[in-house]
XYZ file of C-alpha atoms in Angstrom:
233
model
C -17.427 14.271 -6.296
C -15.267 11.510 -7.740
C -14.721 8.499 -5.532
C -11.494 6.989 -4.258
C -10.723 3.650 -5.870
C -9.465 0.789 -3.735
C -8.054 -1.687 -6.229
C -7.977 -5.051 -4.461
C -5.040 -7.260 -5.470
C -5.237 -9.677 -2.536
C -5.904 -12.861 -4.517
C -7.945 -14.584 -7.205
C -8.867 -17.290 -4.681
C -12.472 -16.571 -3.673
C -12.286 -18.807 -0.606
C -9.183 -17.023 0.677
C -10.793 -13.625 0.142
C -14.008 -14.648 1.878
C -12.085 -16.026 4.836
C -10.003 -12.866 5.065
C -13.078 -10.641 5.126
C -14.792 -12.879 7.681
C -11.844 -12.584 10.062
C -10.539 -9.088 9.314
C -13.698 -7.325 8.181
C -14.128 -5.347 4.944
C -10.861 -3.860 3.705
C -12.593 -0.593 2.820
C -13.622 -0.102 6.452
C -9.974 0.048 7.528
C -9.411 3.037 5.237
C -12.692 4.763 6.029
C -12.007 4.490 9.758
C -8.400 5.683 9.476
C -9.271 8.598 7.183
C -12.360 9.470 9.227
C -14.616 9.518 6.167
C -17.612 7.434 5.122
C -17.330 4.226 3.147
C -19.477 5.846 0.468
C -16.426 7.900 -0.536
C -14.825 4.718 -1.883
C -15.421 2.242 -4.664
C -13.797 -1.185 -4.351
C -12.791 -3.184 -7.430
C -11.393 -6.724 -7.333
C -8.543 -6.679 -9.850
C -8.688 -10.451 -10.310
C -12.198 -9.996 -11.765
C -11.807 -6.711 -13.630
C -9.452 -3.754 -13.932
C -10.917 -0.312 -14.662
C -10.161 1.292 -18.014
C -9.960 4.968 -17.082
C -8.122 6.014 -13.886
C -9.311 9.607 -14.346
C -12.778 8.516 -13.195
C -11.393 8.494 -9.635
C -10.114 11.246 -7.358
C -7.361 8.982 -6.079
C -6.341 5.339 -6.087
C -5.189 2.985 -3.343
C -3.654 -0.386 -4.182
C -3.183 -2.581 -1.125
C -2.026 -5.942 0.139
C -1.486 -9.014 -2.031
C -0.940 -12.722 -1.509
C 1.104 -12.751 -4.726
C 4.538 -11.340 -5.452
C 4.954 -9.602 -8.820
C 7.906 -11.717 -9.906
C 8.763 -12.378 -13.536
C 7.605 -15.849 -14.517
C 4.994 -16.050 -11.745
C 2.645 -13.332 -12.920
C -0.948 -14.141 -13.773
C -2.748 -12.340 -16.623
C -4.794 -10.180 -14.239
C -1.579 -9.012 -12.549
C -0.250 -7.807 -15.896
C -3.521 -5.942 -16.431
C -2.891 -4.186 -13.117
C 0.549 -3.128 -14.370
C -1.016 -1.566 -17.458
C -3.585 0.210 -15.295
C -0.802 1.615 -13.100
C 0.978 2.951 -16.172
C -2.236 4.749 -17.177
C -2.522 6.180 -13.660
C 0.999 7.578 -13.868
C 0.445 9.039 -17.345
C -2.747 10.784 -16.221
C -1.299 12.099 -12.961
C -3.993 10.581 -10.734
C -2.785 10.314 -7.106
C -1.814 6.748 -6.223
C -0.923 5.221 -2.871
C 0.583 1.741 -3.102
C 0.684 -0.219 0.151
C 2.883 -3.313 0.607
C 1.842 -5.427 -2.390
C 0.689 -2.181 -3.982
C 4.231 -0.842 -3.663
C 5.613 -3.974 -5.271
C 3.061 -4.050 -8.116
C 3.630 -0.365 -8.871
C 7.404 -0.633 -8.800
C 7.254 -3.694 -11.058
C 4.875 -1.958 -13.475
C 7.310 0.950 -13.753
C 10.354 -1.193 -14.429
C 11.870 -1.992 -11.030
C 12.587 -5.503 -9.779
C 10.897 -7.104 -6.771
C 13.237 -9.432 -4.869
C 13.251 -11.448 -1.637
C 13.944 -8.988 1.168
C 17.693 -9.323 1.891
C 17.142 -9.276 5.659
C 14.288 -11.778 5.617
C 10.592 -11.586 6.361
C 9.392 -8.566 8.304
C 6.271 -9.468 10.288
C 5.170 -7.522 13.341
C 5.240 -3.971 14.688
C 8.408 -2.116 13.717
C 9.893 1.366 13.859
C 9.743 3.393 10.644
C 12.375 6.136 10.359
C 11.886 9.126 8.075
C 14.918 10.523 6.255
C 15.284 14.194 5.262
C 13.172 13.660 2.133
C 10.484 11.977 4.210
C 10.389 14.748 6.797
C 9.613 17.238 4.042
C 7.167 15.098 2.071
C 3.435 15.897 2.335
C 2.658 12.197 2.885
C 4.302 12.464 6.301
C 3.157 15.940 7.269
C 2.784 16.225 11.046
C 4.399 12.833 11.633
C 7.206 12.169 14.119
C 10.609 11.296 12.722
C 10.187 7.750 14.051
C 6.901 5.881 14.481
C 5.583 2.338 14.876
C 3.738 0.604 12.045
C 2.362 -2.855 11.374
C 4.400 -4.675 8.709
C 4.039 -7.969 6.834
C 6.232 -8.697 3.819
C 8.946 -11.008 2.592
C 9.844 -9.196 -0.628
C 11.002 -5.663 -1.333
C 12.272 -3.277 -3.974
C 15.988 -2.726 -3.445
C 17.108 -0.855 -6.569
C 15.077 2.218 -7.443
C 14.662 3.837 -10.836
C 16.109 7.262 -11.605
C 14.286 10.149 -9.894
C 12.553 7.899 -7.353
C 13.154 9.111 -3.807
C 13.391 7.033 -0.647
C 11.400 8.644 2.170
C 11.681 6.129 5.008
C 13.318 2.904 6.140
C 13.186 0.312 8.908
C 15.879 -1.849 10.442
C 15.033 -4.708 8.067
C 13.990 -2.802 4.939
C 15.832 0.081 3.282
C 12.927 1.322 1.182
C 9.853 1.545 3.407
C 8.482 4.569 1.560
C 9.135 5.841 -1.957
C 8.090 8.988 -3.816
C 7.663 8.899 -7.595
C 7.014 12.381 -8.929
C 4.342 14.530 -7.322
C 1.435 12.074 -7.237
C 2.740 8.554 -6.613
C 3.594 7.426 -3.095
C 4.486 3.867 -2.116
C 4.821 2.387 1.379
C 5.954 -1.112 2.286
C 4.389 -0.844 5.744
C 0.653 -1.001 6.467
C -0.802 2.332 7.650
C -4.328 0.940 7.361
C -4.121 -1.935 9.831
C -4.101 -2.138 13.613
C -2.338 -4.675 15.862
C -5.484 -6.821 16.021
C -5.415 -7.247 12.238
C -1.820 -8.465 12.346
C -2.652 -10.789 15.236
C -5.581 -12.202 13.249
C -3.262 -12.726 10.287
C -0.814 -14.602 12.508
C -3.620 -16.927 13.615
C -4.583 -17.536 9.990
C -0.953 -18.468 9.307
C -0.688 -20.572 12.470
C 2.237 -18.520 13.713
C 2.977 -15.932 16.397
C 3.578 -12.209 16.204
C 4.545 -9.457 18.617
C 2.625 -6.225 18.138
C 2.578 -2.695 19.479
C 0.082 0.097 19.017
C 0.664 2.271 15.941
C -1.309 5.474 16.607
C 0.504 7.665 14.082
C 0.052 5.656 10.892
C -3.525 6.743 10.213
C -2.070 10.210 9.629
C -0.338 8.831 6.529
C -3.731 7.984 5.031
C -5.244 11.308 6.060
C -2.298 13.098 4.489
C -2.819 11.180 1.255
C -6.451 12.288 1.315
C -5.793 15.922 2.225
C -2.496 16.643 0.465
C -2.753 14.516 -2.669
C -6.433 13.895 -3.434
C -8.339 16.906 -2.132
C -5.561 19.328 -3.068
C -6.428 18.638 -6.722
C -10.001 19.921 -6.458
């Protein structure tokens, strides 16, 4: 069975990455726990060190959080390599879930602009509201119309390309979830993290955060597994 790729785009700063893992634990464990599958189902690749050539080697791809914003003029060479990889993913039809920075990198790779979020930084536990498209989308199968999620971002994608569909929003962000065709799903919120992870992040940033439990968000990851990845085999 092909493995699920977690393409890490957190940073090219080894000290930052080591500190993050020391405090938060391995990123892969968050997904394995939420999806209720073993860590052996995943392969983790640090995009700042290498970017895979062939996306078809994987059953599905997850691109997660990033300390960098994909803004023109600020992009590092490895970030541009990620864009090219994303284009190959789209061309091959491999299921892709972009989370927070993964949403921004994917949108940027496909021609959209990433901008400072008009309503400011969104950091904490917030209500996500599904629209009619979201209620019918397999990524949100079995989900309530409104649910709490952990969120941490200061940038967003405001203007979507033709044929992209908005699936969900929050009070501070219009485009919390986006569908691109049948296989690409992007979420600005973090379905993989729990309140404790956001609280740890606040300590790392020497700031405060108010959190609430987010019991429904793991279903988003299970739906990606069941309805996008395993449906193909």
